[in-house]
PDB file of C-alpha atoms and ligand atoms in Angstrom:
ATOM      1  CA  UNK A   1       2.266   0.772  -5.776  1.00  0.00           C
ATOM      2  CA  UNK A   2       4.362  -0.550  -2.898  1.00  0.00           C
ATOM      3  CA  UNK A   3       2.552  -3.078  -0.730  1.00  0.00           C
ATOM      4  CA  UNK A   4       1.494  -2.308   2.822  1.00  0.00           C
ATOM      5  CA  UNK A   5       1.938  -5.398   5.000  1.00  0.00           C
ATOM      6  CA  UNK A   6       1.040  -5.527   8.677  1.00  0.00           C
ATOM      7  CA  UNK A   7       3.392  -7.366  11.012  1.00  0.00           C
ATOM      8  CA  UNK A   8       0.611  -9.150  12.851  1.00  0.00           C
ATOM      9  CA  UNK A   9       0.120  -8.782  16.607  1.00  0.00           C
ATOM     10  CA  UNK A  10      -0.901 -11.984  18.388  1.00  0.00           C
ATOM     11  CA  UNK A  11      -3.192 -11.950  21.458  1.00  0.00           C
ATOM     12  CA  UNK A  12      -2.353 -14.045  24.528  1.00  0.00           C
ATOM     13  CA  UNK A  13      -4.268 -14.485  27.781  1.00  0.00           C
ATOM     14  CA  UNK A  14      -2.691 -13.936  31.211  1.00  0.00           C
ATOM     15  CA  UNK A  15      -1.294 -17.483  31.186  1.00  0.00           C
ATOM     16  CA  UNK A  16       0.310 -16.998  27.765  1.00  0.00           C
ATOM     17  CA  UNK A  17      -2.277 -19.069  25.888  1.00  0.00           C
ATOM     18  CA  UNK A  18      -3.248 -18.009  22.369  1.00  0.00           C
ATOM     19  CA  UNK A  19      -6.611 -16.178  22.244  1.00  0.00           C
ATOM     20  CA  UNK A  20      -7.932 -17.711  19.052  1.00  0.00           C
ATOM     21  CA  UNK A  21     -11.099 -15.665  18.594  1.00  0.00           C
ATOM     22  CA  UNK A  22      -9.211 -12.402  19.082  1.00  0.00           C
ATOM     23  CA  UNK A  23      -6.616 -13.552  16.563  1.00  0.00           C
ATOM     24  CA  UNK A  24      -9.396 -14.078  14.030  1.00  0.00           C
ATOM     25  CA  UNK A  25     -10.695 -10.583  14.759  1.00  0.00           C
ATOM     26  CA  UNK A  26      -7.351  -8.831  14.396  1.00  0.00           C
ATOM     27  CA  UNK A  27      -6.757 -10.539  11.049  1.00  0.00           C
ATOM     28  CA  UNK A  28     -10.193  -9.439   9.830  1.00  0.00           C
ATOM     29  CA  UNK A  29      -9.627  -5.909  11.169  1.00  0.00           C
ATOM     30  CA  UNK A  30      -6.406  -5.608   9.185  1.00  0.00           C
ATOM     31  CA  UNK A  31      -8.135  -6.754   6.015  1.00  0.00           C
ATOM     32  CA  UNK A  32     -11.397  -4.810   6.195  1.00  0.00           C
ATOM     33  CA  UNK A  33     -10.549  -1.731   8.305  1.00  0.00           C
ATOM     34  CA  UNK A  34      -6.841  -1.227   7.692  1.00  0.00           C
ATOM     35  CA  UNK A  35      -7.147  -2.450   4.106  1.00  0.00           C
ATOM     36  CA  UNK A  36      -3.584  -3.722   4.044  1.00  0.00           C
ATOM     37  CA  UNK A  37      -2.207  -5.796   1.185  1.00  0.00           C
ATOM     38  CA  UNK A  38      -0.750  -8.501   3.335  1.00  0.00           C
ATOM     39  CA  UNK A  39       0.186  -9.889   6.742  1.00  0.00           C
ATOM     40  CA  UNK A  40       3.605 -10.874   8.035  1.00  0.00           C
ATOM     41  CA  UNK A  41       2.808 -13.725  10.417  1.00  0.00           C
ATOM     42  CA  UNK A  42       5.102 -14.989  13.155  1.00  0.00           C
ATOM     43  CA  UNK A  43       7.519 -12.073  13.246  1.00  0.00           C
ATOM     44  CA  UNK A  44       8.896 -10.083  16.138  1.00  0.00           C
ATOM     45  CA  UNK A  45       5.536  -8.364  16.501  1.00  0.00           C
ATOM     46  CA  UNK A  46       3.888 -11.773  16.785  1.00  0.00           C
ATOM     47  CA  UNK A  47       6.163 -12.500  19.801  1.00  0.00           C
ATOM     48  CA  UNK A  48       7.075 -15.623  17.830  1.00  0.00           C
ATOM     49  CA  UNK A  49      10.453 -16.428  19.338  1.00  0.00           C
ATOM     50  CA  UNK A  50       8.831 -17.122  22.736  1.00  0.00           C
ATOM     51  CA  UNK A  51       6.367 -19.699  21.386  1.00  0.00           C
ATOM     52  CA  UNK A  52       6.324 -23.475  21.011  1.00  0.00           C
ATOM     53  CA  UNK A  53       5.974 -25.188  17.632  1.00  0.00           C
ATOM     54  CA  UNK A  54       2.332 -26.215  18.129  1.00  0.00           C
ATOM     55  CA  UNK A  55       1.284 -22.650  18.912  1.00  0.00           C
ATOM     56  CA  UNK A  56       3.213 -21.285  15.920  1.00  0.00           C
ATOM     57  CA  UNK A  57       1.437 -23.779  13.636  1.00  0.00           C
ATOM     58  CA  UNK A  58      -1.942 -22.914  15.131  1.00  0.00           C
ATOM     59  CA  UNK A  59      -1.367 -19.207  14.481  1.00  0.00           C
ATOM     60  CA  UNK A  60      -0.380 -19.829  10.833  1.00  0.00           C
ATOM     61  CA  UNK A  61      -3.478 -22.023  10.402  1.00  0.00           C
ATOM     62  CA  UNK A  62      -5.967 -19.585  11.933  1.00  0.00           C
ATOM     63  CA  UNK A  63      -4.583 -16.656   9.953  1.00  0.00           C
ATOM     64  CA  UNK A  64      -4.924 -18.589   6.703  1.00  0.00           C
ATOM     65  CA  UNK A  65      -8.463 -19.734   7.583  1.00  0.00           C
ATOM     66  CA  UNK A  66      -9.589 -16.134   8.114  1.00  0.00           C
ATOM     67  CA  UNK A  67      -7.632 -14.427   5.354  1.00  0.00           C
ATOM     68  CA  UNK A  68      -8.048 -17.187   2.770  1.00  0.00           C
ATOM     69  CA  UNK A  69      -6.653 -15.720  -0.456  1.00  0.00           C
ATOM     70  CA  UNK A  70      -7.884 -12.167   0.101  1.00  0.00           C
ATOM     71  CA  UNK A  71      -4.427 -10.768   0.863  1.00  0.00           C
ATOM     72  CA  UNK A  72      -0.831 -11.931   0.683  1.00  0.00           C
ATOM     73  CA  UNK A  73       0.484 -13.918   3.654  1.00  0.00           C
ATOM     74  CA  UNK A  74       4.145 -14.250   4.556  1.00  0.00           C
ATOM     75  CA  UNK A  75       5.033 -16.817   7.224  1.00  0.00           C
ATOM     76  CA  UNK A  76       8.120 -16.101   9.305  1.00  0.00           C
ATOM     77  CA  UNK A  77       9.442 -19.592  10.052  1.00  0.00           C
ATOM     78  CA  UNK A  78      12.968 -18.760  11.183  1.00  0.00           C
ATOM     79  CA  UNK A  79      14.214 -20.361  14.356  1.00  0.00           C
ATOM     80  CA  UNK A  80      17.502 -21.130  16.046  1.00  0.00           C
ATOM     81  CA  UNK A  81      16.359 -24.731  15.679  1.00  0.00           C
ATOM     82  CA  UNK A  82      16.817 -25.254  11.928  1.00  0.00           C
ATOM     83  CA  UNK A  83      14.725 -28.444  12.035  1.00  0.00           C
ATOM     84  CA  UNK A  84      11.829 -26.478  13.497  1.00  0.00           C
ATOM     85  CA  UNK A  85      12.263 -23.866  10.745  1.00  0.00           C
ATOM     86  CA  UNK A  86      12.127 -26.587   8.085  1.00  0.00           C
ATOM     87  CA  UNK A  87       9.106 -28.240   9.713  1.00  0.00           C
ATOM     88  CA  UNK A  88       7.253 -24.921   9.849  1.00  0.00           C
ATOM     89  CA  UNK A  89       8.182 -24.116   6.249  1.00  0.00           C
ATOM     90  CA  UNK A  90       6.862 -27.486   5.057  1.00  0.00           C
ATOM     91  CA  UNK A  91       3.703 -27.033   7.115  1.00  0.00           C
ATOM     92  CA  UNK A  92       2.788 -23.550   5.893  1.00  0.00           C
ATOM     93  CA  UNK A  93       3.631 -24.255   2.251  1.00  0.00           C
ATOM     94  CA  UNK A  94       2.415 -27.830   1.762  1.00  0.00           C
ATOM     95  CA  UNK A  95      -0.518 -27.945   4.178  1.00  0.00           C
ATOM     96  CA  UNK A  96      -1.720 -24.342   4.327  1.00  0.00           C
ATOM     97  CA  UNK A  97      -0.771 -23.011   0.889  1.00  0.00           C
ATOM     98  CA  UNK A  98       1.397 -20.031   1.912  1.00  0.00           C
ATOM     99  CA  UNK A  99       3.423 -18.912  -1.102  1.00  0.00           C
ATOM    100  CA  UNK A 100       6.033 -16.865   0.713  1.00  0.00           C
ATOM    101  CA  UNK A 101       8.068 -17.668   3.766  1.00  0.00           C
ATOM    102  CA  UNK A 102      10.574 -15.543   5.600  1.00  0.00           C
ATOM    103  CA  UNK A 103      13.288 -16.326   8.052  1.00  0.00           C
ATOM    104  CA  UNK A 104      15.143 -14.224  10.567  1.00  0.00           C
ATOM    105  CA  UNK A 105      18.917 -14.507  10.492  1.00  0.00           C
ATOM    106  CA  UNK A 106      20.018 -17.056  13.110  1.00  0.00           C
ATOM    107  CA  UNK A 107      20.969 -15.164  16.267  1.00  0.00           C
ATOM    108  CA  UNK A 108      22.542 -15.549  19.734  1.00  0.00           C
ATOM    109  CA  UNK A 109      25.567 -17.635  18.640  1.00  0.00           C
ATOM    110  CA  UNK A 110      27.972 -15.721  16.479  1.00  0.00           C
ATOM    111  CA  UNK A 111      27.414 -17.767  13.312  1.00  0.00           C
ATOM    112  CA  UNK A 112      29.735 -16.916  10.445  1.00  0.00           C
ATOM    113  CA  UNK A 113      28.348 -16.034   7.029  1.00  0.00           C
ATOM    114  CA  UNK A 114      28.899 -19.531   5.625  1.00  0.00           C
ATOM    115  CA  UNK A 115      26.802 -20.985   8.435  1.00  0.00           C
ATOM    116  CA  UNK A 116      24.087 -18.409   7.886  1.00  0.00           C
ATOM    117  CA  UNK A 117      24.066 -19.049   4.141  1.00  0.00           C
ATOM    118  CA  UNK A 118      23.799 -22.807   4.747  1.00  0.00           C
ATOM    119  CA  UNK A 119      20.890 -22.137   7.115  1.00  0.00           C
ATOM    120  CA  UNK A 120      18.946 -20.254   4.429  1.00  0.00           C
ATOM    121  CA  UNK A 121      19.750 -22.699   1.642  1.00  0.00           C
ATOM    122  CA  UNK A 122      18.745 -25.612   3.855  1.00  0.00           C
ATOM    123  CA  UNK A 123      15.402 -24.021   4.773  1.00  0.00           C
ATOM    124  CA  UNK A 124      14.385 -23.459   1.141  1.00  0.00           C
ATOM    125  CA  UNK A 125      15.818 -26.729  -0.165  1.00  0.00           C
ATOM    126  CA  UNK A 126      12.723 -28.877   0.261  1.00  0.00           C
ATOM    127  CA  UNK A 127       9.881 -26.357  -0.151  1.00  0.00           C
ATOM    128  CA  UNK A 128       8.374 -24.788  -3.239  1.00  0.00           C
ATOM    129  CA  UNK A 129       8.123 -21.239  -1.957  1.00  0.00           C
ATOM    130  CA  UNK A 130       9.899 -17.915  -2.119  1.00  0.00           C
ATOM    131  CA  UNK A 131      11.906 -16.882   0.921  1.00  0.00           C
ATOM    132  CA  UNK A 132      12.355 -13.321   2.168  1.00  0.00           C
ATOM    133  CA  UNK A 133      15.454 -12.854   4.321  1.00  0.00           C
ATOM    134  CA  UNK A 134      14.482 -11.110   7.574  1.00  0.00           C
ATOM    135  CA  UNK A 135      17.404  -8.825   8.357  1.00  0.00           C
ATOM    136  CA  UNK A 136      17.151  -6.941  11.650  1.00  0.00           C
ATOM    137  CA  UNK A 137      20.738  -6.278  12.817  1.00  0.00           C
ATOM    138  CA  UNK A 138      19.735  -4.309  15.929  1.00  0.00           C
ATOM    139  CA  UNK A 139      18.102  -7.405  17.431  1.00  0.00           C
ATOM    140  CA  UNK A 140      20.199 -10.214  15.915  1.00  0.00           C
ATOM    141  CA  UNK A 141      23.646  -8.618  15.723  1.00  0.00           C
ATOM    142  CA  UNK A 142      23.932  -9.939  12.137  1.00  0.00           C
ATOM    143  CA  UNK A 143      24.937  -7.346   9.515  1.00  0.00           C
ATOM    144  CA  UNK A 144      25.235  -8.482   5.901  1.00  0.00           C
ATOM    145  CA  UNK A 145      27.402  -6.677   3.369  1.00  0.00           C
ATOM    146  CA  UNK A 146      26.162  -5.906  -0.127  1.00  0.00           C
ATOM    147  CA  UNK A 147      28.143  -8.862  -1.491  1.00  0.00           C
ATOM    148  CA  UNK A 148      26.800 -11.221   1.170  1.00  0.00           C
ATOM    149  CA  UNK A 149      23.227 -10.284   0.200  1.00  0.00           C
ATOM    150  CA  UNK A 150      24.368 -11.029  -3.349  1.00  0.00           C
ATOM    151  CA  UNK A 151      25.493 -14.530  -2.345  1.00  0.00           C
ATOM    152  CA  UNK A 152      22.145 -15.250  -0.691  1.00  0.00           C
ATOM    153  CA  UNK A 153      20.265 -13.895  -3.706  1.00  0.00           C
ATOM    154  CA  UNK A 154      22.137 -16.325  -5.976  1.00  0.00           C
ATOM    155  CA  UNK A 155      19.649 -18.908  -4.745  1.00  0.00           C
ATOM    156  CA  UNK A 156      16.590 -18.317  -6.987  1.00  0.00           C
ATOM    157  CA  UNK A 157      14.214 -19.246  -4.167  1.00  0.00           C
ATOM    158  CA  UNK A 158      15.561 -16.365  -2.049  1.00  0.00           C
ATOM    159  CA  UNK A 159      13.594 -13.558  -3.612  1.00  0.00           C
ATOM    160  CA  UNK A 160      13.978 -10.606  -1.296  1.00  0.00           C
ATOM    161  CA  UNK A 161      14.764  -9.006   2.021  1.00  0.00           C
ATOM    162  CA  UNK A 162      12.803  -7.482   4.844  1.00  0.00           C
ATOM    163  CA  UNK A 163      15.251  -4.743   5.634  1.00  0.00           C
ATOM    164  CA  UNK A 164      14.814  -3.455   9.182  1.00  0.00           C
ATOM    165  CA  UNK A 165      17.736  -1.053   9.451  1.00  0.00           C
ATOM    166  CA  UNK A 166      18.468   2.635   9.094  1.00  0.00           C
ATOM    167  CA  UNK A 167      21.370   2.283   6.655  1.00  0.00           C
ATOM    168  CA  UNK A 168      19.868   3.891   3.557  1.00  0.00           C
ATOM    169  CA  UNK A 169      23.150   3.779   1.677  1.00  0.00           C
ATOM    170  CA  UNK A 170      23.142  -0.024   1.819  1.00  0.00           C
ATOM    171  CA  UNK A 171      19.429  -0.084   1.029  1.00  0.00           C
ATOM    172  CA  UNK A 172      20.012   1.975  -2.111  1.00  0.00           C
ATOM    173  CA  UNK A 173      22.991  -0.162  -3.158  1.00  0.00           C
ATOM    174  CA  UNK A 174      20.858  -3.303  -2.849  1.00  0.00           C
ATOM    175  CA  UNK A 175      17.955  -1.665  -4.696  1.00  0.00           C
ATOM    176  CA  UNK A 176      20.200  -0.684  -7.624  1.00  0.00           C
ATOM    177  CA  UNK A 177      22.170  -3.910  -7.806  1.00  0.00           C
ATOM    178  CA  UNK A 178      19.260  -6.337  -7.387  1.00  0.00           C
ATOM    179  CA  UNK A 179      16.281  -4.654  -9.096  1.00  0.00           C
ATOM    180  CA  UNK A 180      14.525  -8.017  -9.506  1.00  0.00           C
ATOM    181  CA  UNK A 181      14.652  -8.905  -5.811  1.00  0.00           C
ATOM    182  CA  UNK A 182      11.934  -7.723  -3.434  1.00  0.00           C
ATOM    183  CA  UNK A 183      12.842  -4.991  -0.975  1.00  0.00           C
ATOM    184  CA  UNK A 184      10.537  -4.559   2.035  1.00  0.00           C
ATOM    185  CA  UNK A 185      11.315  -1.857   4.559  1.00  0.00           C
ATOM    186  CA  UNK A 186      10.894  -2.693   8.244  1.00  0.00           C
ATOM    187  CA  UNK A 187      11.057   0.560  10.189  1.00  0.00           C
ATOM    188  CA  UNK A 188       7.707   2.385  10.079  1.00  0.00           C
ATOM    189  CA  UNK A 189       9.260   5.620  11.367  1.00  0.00           C
ATOM    190  CA  UNK A 190      11.538   5.619   8.274  1.00  0.00           C
ATOM    191  CA  UNK A 191       8.893   4.760   5.710  1.00  0.00           C
ATOM    192  CA  UNK A 192       9.294   7.989   3.740  1.00  0.00           C
ATOM    193  CA  UNK A 193      13.041   7.627   3.046  1.00  0.00           C
ATOM    194  CA  UNK A 194      12.589   3.918   2.318  1.00  0.00           C
ATOM    195  CA  UNK A 195       9.794   4.684  -0.136  1.00  0.00           C
ATOM    196  CA  UNK A 196      12.053   7.248  -1.795  1.00  0.00           C
ATOM    197  CA  UNK A 197      14.663   4.533  -2.374  1.00  0.00           C
ATOM    198  CA  UNK A 198      12.013   2.517  -4.202  1.00  0.00           C
ATOM    199  CA  UNK A 199      10.798  -0.321  -1.984  1.00  0.00           C
ATOM    200  CA  UNK A 200       8.372  -3.008  -3.129  1.00  0.00           C
ATOM    201  CA  UNK A 201       6.589  -2.927   0.191  1.00  0.00           C
ATOM    202  CA  UNK A 202       6.718  -2.103   3.870  1.00  0.00           C
ATOM    203  CA  UNK A 203       6.199  -4.532   6.748  1.00  0.00           C
ATOM    204  CA  UNK A 204       5.410  -2.944  10.078  1.00  0.00           C
ATOM    205  CA  UNK A 205       3.944  -3.426  13.533  1.00  0.00           C
ATOM    206  CA  UNK A 206       2.362   0.015  13.768  1.00  0.00           C
ATOM    207  CA  UNK A 207       0.255  -0.621  10.658  1.00  0.00           C
ATOM    208  CA  UNK A 208      -2.035  -2.549  13.042  1.00  0.00           C
ATOM    209  CA  UNK A 209      -3.159   0.890  14.281  1.00  0.00           C
ATOM    210  CA  UNK A 210      -1.826   3.407  11.740  1.00  0.00           C
ATOM    211  CA  UNK A 211      -2.251   1.813   8.319  1.00  0.00           C
ATOM    212  CA  UNK A 212      -4.101   4.727   6.768  1.00  0.00           C
ATOM    213  CA  UNK A 213      -1.272   7.186   7.368  1.00  0.00           C
ATOM    214  CA  UNK A 214       1.292   4.653   6.169  1.00  0.00           C
ATOM    215  CA  UNK A 215      -0.683   4.228   2.953  1.00  0.00           C
ATOM    216  CA  UNK A 216      -0.829   8.027   2.529  1.00  0.00           C
ATOM    217  CA  UNK A 217       2.966   8.198   2.812  1.00  0.00           C
ATOM    218  CA  UNK A 218       3.454   5.542   0.136  1.00  0.00           C
ATOM    219  CA  UNK A 219       0.920   7.193  -2.166  1.00  0.00           C
ATOM    220  CA  UNK A 220       2.407  10.651  -1.668  1.00  0.00           C
ATOM    221  CA  UNK A 221       5.972   9.517  -2.371  1.00  0.00           C
ATOM    222  CA  UNK A 222       4.909   7.636  -5.471  1.00  0.00           C
ATOM    223  CA  UNK A 223       2.988  10.726  -6.630  1.00  0.00           C
ATOM    224  CA  UNK A 224       6.047  12.936  -6.009  1.00  0.00           C
ATOM    225  CA  UNK A 225       4.116  14.870  -3.355  1.00  0.00           C
ATOM    226  CA  UNK A 226       6.946  15.256  -0.884  1.00  0.00           C
ATOM    227  CA  UNK A 227       5.203  17.918   1.216  1.00  0.00           C
ATOM    228  CA  UNK A 228       2.313  15.576   2.018  1.00  0.00           C
ATOM    229  CA  UNK A 229       4.654  12.654   2.631  1.00  0.00           C
ATOM    230  CA  UNK A 230       6.661  14.726   5.121  1.00  0.00           C
ATOM    231  CA  UNK A 231       3.574  15.991   6.922  1.00  0.00           C
ATOM    232  CA  UNK A 232       2.072  12.508   7.315  1.00  0.00           C
ATOM    233  CA  UNK A 233       5.423  10.959   8.325  1.00  0.00           C
ATOM    234  CA  UNK A 234       5.748  13.650  11.011  1.00  0.00           C
ATOM    235  CA  UNK A 235       2.265  12.873  12.406  1.00  0.00           C
ATOM    236  CA  UNK A 236       3.106   9.176  12.224  1.00  0.00           C
ATOM    237  CA  UNK A 237       6.355   9.695  14.084  1.00  0.00           C
ATOM    238  CA  UNK A 238       4.612  11.722  16.804  1.00  0.00           C
ATOM    239  CA  UNK A 239       2.431   8.662  17.297  1.00  0.00           C
ATOM    240  CA  UNK A 240       5.273   6.121  17.065  1.00  0.00           C
ATOM    241  CA  UNK A 241       7.367   8.114  19.550  1.00  0.00           C
ATOM    242  CA  UNK A 242       4.526   7.994  22.075  1.00  0.00           C
ATOM    243  CA  UNK A 243       3.918   4.291  21.425  1.00  0.00           C
ATOM    244  CA  UNK A 244       7.595   3.455  21.937  1.00  0.00           C
ATOM    245  CA  UNK A 245       7.767   5.525  25.132  1.00  0.00           C
ATOM    246  CA  UNK A 246       4.750   3.639  26.516  1.00  0.00           C
ATOM    247  CA  UNK A 247       6.024   0.142  25.537  1.00  0.00           C
ATOM    248  CA  UNK A 248       5.675  -0.966  21.902  1.00  0.00           C
ATOM    249  CA  UNK A 249       3.717  -4.209  21.862  1.00  0.00           C
ATOM    250  CA  UNK A 250       1.695  -3.546  25.031  1.00  0.00           C
ATOM    251  CA  UNK A 251       0.576  -0.193  23.635  1.00  0.00           C
ATOM    252  CA  UNK A 252      -0.321  -1.535  20.187  1.00  0.00           C
ATOM    253  CA  UNK A 253      -2.340  -4.296  21.848  1.00  0.00           C
ATOM    254  CA  UNK A 254      -4.050  -1.895  24.243  1.00  0.00           C
ATOM    255  CA  UNK A 255      -4.989   0.421  21.366  1.00  0.00           C
ATOM    256  CA  UNK A 256      -6.681  -2.431  19.520  1.00  0.00           C
ATOM    257  CA  UNK A 257      -8.368  -3.555  22.735  1.00  0.00           C
ATOM    258  CA  UNK A 258      -9.730  -0.028  23.070  1.00  0.00           C
ATOM    259  CA  UNK A 259     -11.071  -0.388  19.506  1.00  0.00           C
ATOM    260  CA  UNK A 260     -13.015  -3.506  20.564  1.00  0.00           C
ATOM    261  CA  UNK A 261     -10.629  -6.414  19.878  1.00  0.00           C
ATOM    262  CA  UNK A 262      -9.469  -7.944  23.166  1.00  0.00           C
ATOM    263  CA  UNK A 263      -5.751  -8.394  22.502  1.00  0.00           C
ATOM    264  CA  UNK A 264      -4.952  -9.685  25.988  1.00  0.00           C
ATOM    265  CA  UNK A 265      -1.368  -9.522  27.178  1.00  0.00           C
ATOM    266  CA  UNK A 266       2.172  -9.792  25.920  1.00  0.00           C
ATOM    267  CA  UNK A 267       3.833 -13.169  26.370  1.00  0.00           C
ATOM    268  CA  UNK A 268       6.082 -13.606  29.413  1.00  0.00           C
ATOM    269  CA  UNK A 269       8.886 -12.749  29.993  1.00  0.00           C
ATOM    270  CA  UNK A 270       7.529  -9.528  28.456  1.00  0.00           C
ATOM    271  CA  UNK A 271       5.800  -7.462  31.127  1.00  0.00           C
ATOM    272  CA  UNK A 272       2.040  -7.322  31.467  1.00  0.00           C
ATOM    273  CA  UNK A 273       0.678  -3.797  31.082  1.00  0.00           C
ATOM    274  CA  UNK A 274       0.017  -1.307  33.885  1.00  0.00           C
ATOM    275  CA  UNK A 275      -2.962   1.018  34.430  1.00  0.00           C
ATOM    276  CA  UNK A 276      -0.815   3.973  33.361  1.00  0.00           C
ATOM    277  CA  UNK A 277      -0.074   2.271  30.038  1.00  0.00           C
ATOM    278  CA  UNK A 278      -3.798   1.678  29.529  1.00  0.00           C
ATOM    279  CA  UNK A 279      -4.543   5.364  30.065  1.00  0.00           C
ATOM    280  CA  UNK A 280      -1.903   6.457  27.562  1.00  0.00           C
ATOM    281  CA  UNK A 281      -3.178   3.963  24.978  1.00  0.00           C
ATOM    282  CA  UNK A 282      -6.731   5.232  25.401  1.00  0.00           C
ATOM    283  CA  UNK A 283      -5.555   8.805  24.785  1.00  0.00           C
ATOM    284  CA  UNK A 284      -3.628   7.712  21.679  1.00  0.00           C
ATOM    285  CA  UNK A 285      -6.726   6.054  20.238  1.00  0.00           C
ATOM    286  CA  UNK A 286      -8.709   9.275  20.767  1.00  0.00           C
ATOM    287  CA  UNK A 287      -6.030  11.404  19.179  1.00  0.00           C
ATOM    288  CA  UNK A 288      -4.849   9.229  16.284  1.00  0.00           C
ATOM    289  CA  UNK A 289      -7.374   6.524  15.355  1.00  0.00           C
TER     290      UNK A 289
HETATM  291  O1  SI3 B   1       8.902  -9.048  12.451  1.00  0.00           O
HETATM  292  C1  SI3 B   1       8.076  -8.158  12.603  1.00  0.00           C
HETATM  293  O2  SI3 B   1       7.092  -8.322  13.288  1.00  0.00           O
HETATM  294  C2  SI3 B   1       8.307  -6.869  11.973  1.00  0.00           C
HETATM  295  O3  SI3 B   1       7.928  -6.583  10.871  1.00  0.00           O
HETATM  296  C3  SI3 B   1       9.063  -5.987  12.705  1.00  0.00           C
HETATM  297  C4  SI3 B   1       9.015  -4.544  12.222  1.00  0.00           C
HETATM  298  O4  SI3 B   1      10.178  -4.284  11.492  1.00  0.00           O
HETATM  299  C5  SI3 B   1       8.946  -3.739  13.472  1.00  0.00           C
HETATM  300  N1  SI3 B   1      10.136  -4.006  14.248  1.00  0.00           N
HETATM  301  C6  SI3 B   1      10.058  -4.503  15.479  1.00  0.00           C
HETATM  302  C7  SI3 B   1      11.337  -4.878  16.112  1.00  0.00           C
HETATM  303  O5  SI3 B   1       9.030  -4.626  16.078  1.00  0.00           O
HETATM  304  C8  SI3 B   1       8.724  -2.293  13.187  1.00  0.00           C
HETATM  305  O6  SI3 B   1       7.443  -2.178  12.632  1.00  0.00           O
HETATM  306  C9  SI3 B   1       8.821  -1.472  14.481  1.00  0.00           C
HETATM  307  O7  SI3 B   1       8.015  -2.042  15.483  1.00  0.00           O
HETATM  308  C10 SI3 B   1       8.366  -0.041  14.276  1.00  0.00           C
HETATM  309  O8  SI3 B   1       9.064   0.531  13.201  1.00  0.00           O
HETATM  310  C11 SI3 B   1       8.578   0.779  15.547  1.00  0.00           C
HETATM  311  O9  SI3 B   1       9.952   0.913  15.820  1.00  0.00           O
END
């Protein structure tokens, strides 16, 4: 069965300070209520690229303290500062015992493939852990070809990809050519087609509030019950459409706050929520959770 992995939301107060107790609660909620198989920590959903190194380390530490070994944890350590990425990788693997790390493709500067490959090989060089390439071309501008994925996968420590893209032709080509590498899908609204291609897991932000439907989709596809998979994906996409229209991370946080976990605010420069957004989130909880 493909794994369901929540891309973890991280709560911040109005000043942008980590709300530690709420973080503990949202980890526990994902384990006991959402019953997910794992957490992706420090990704886009965790607002990671706006945080300092100390806060990133604190988040990895708290998540591990709460989750212990009950579920799989993947630490996203990627950073434009390669030395920070290496420091975080060493910290999560050697001091906290994470077995998998992940790293976003370096963004902003137009790095060529050789530079990007060196970045990945350098990050894994000194740690004993598997690395999942975090590919999200819409946000990074970095598109790998099938052969370029192949070059990255030549490194035995690079064991898979978190594939956040809508190119199902490339996804299928990678699935067929690299059956031993892990393929995680990243777009929750495309979970059904990704599951049909044969993913090993899905990593998503909306699983914080919609894990049960996501699990139903995976189960239905694996049981060849396409009618159920389509029905549940359609309900899911009604929800995701409304979440996106109301502001993705603010709405996900507000929905969990409505469920009793105070998720605070998004980190500046992201906007703080408005009263209208709160009202929409409350309605979504009534209708979908
Ligand atoms: O890094 C992460 O936190 C993710 O796993 C990201 C994940 O792919 C999400 N993408 C972003 C940009 O947030 C999706 O779960 C996405 O929010 C969802 O499919 C709605 O578009």
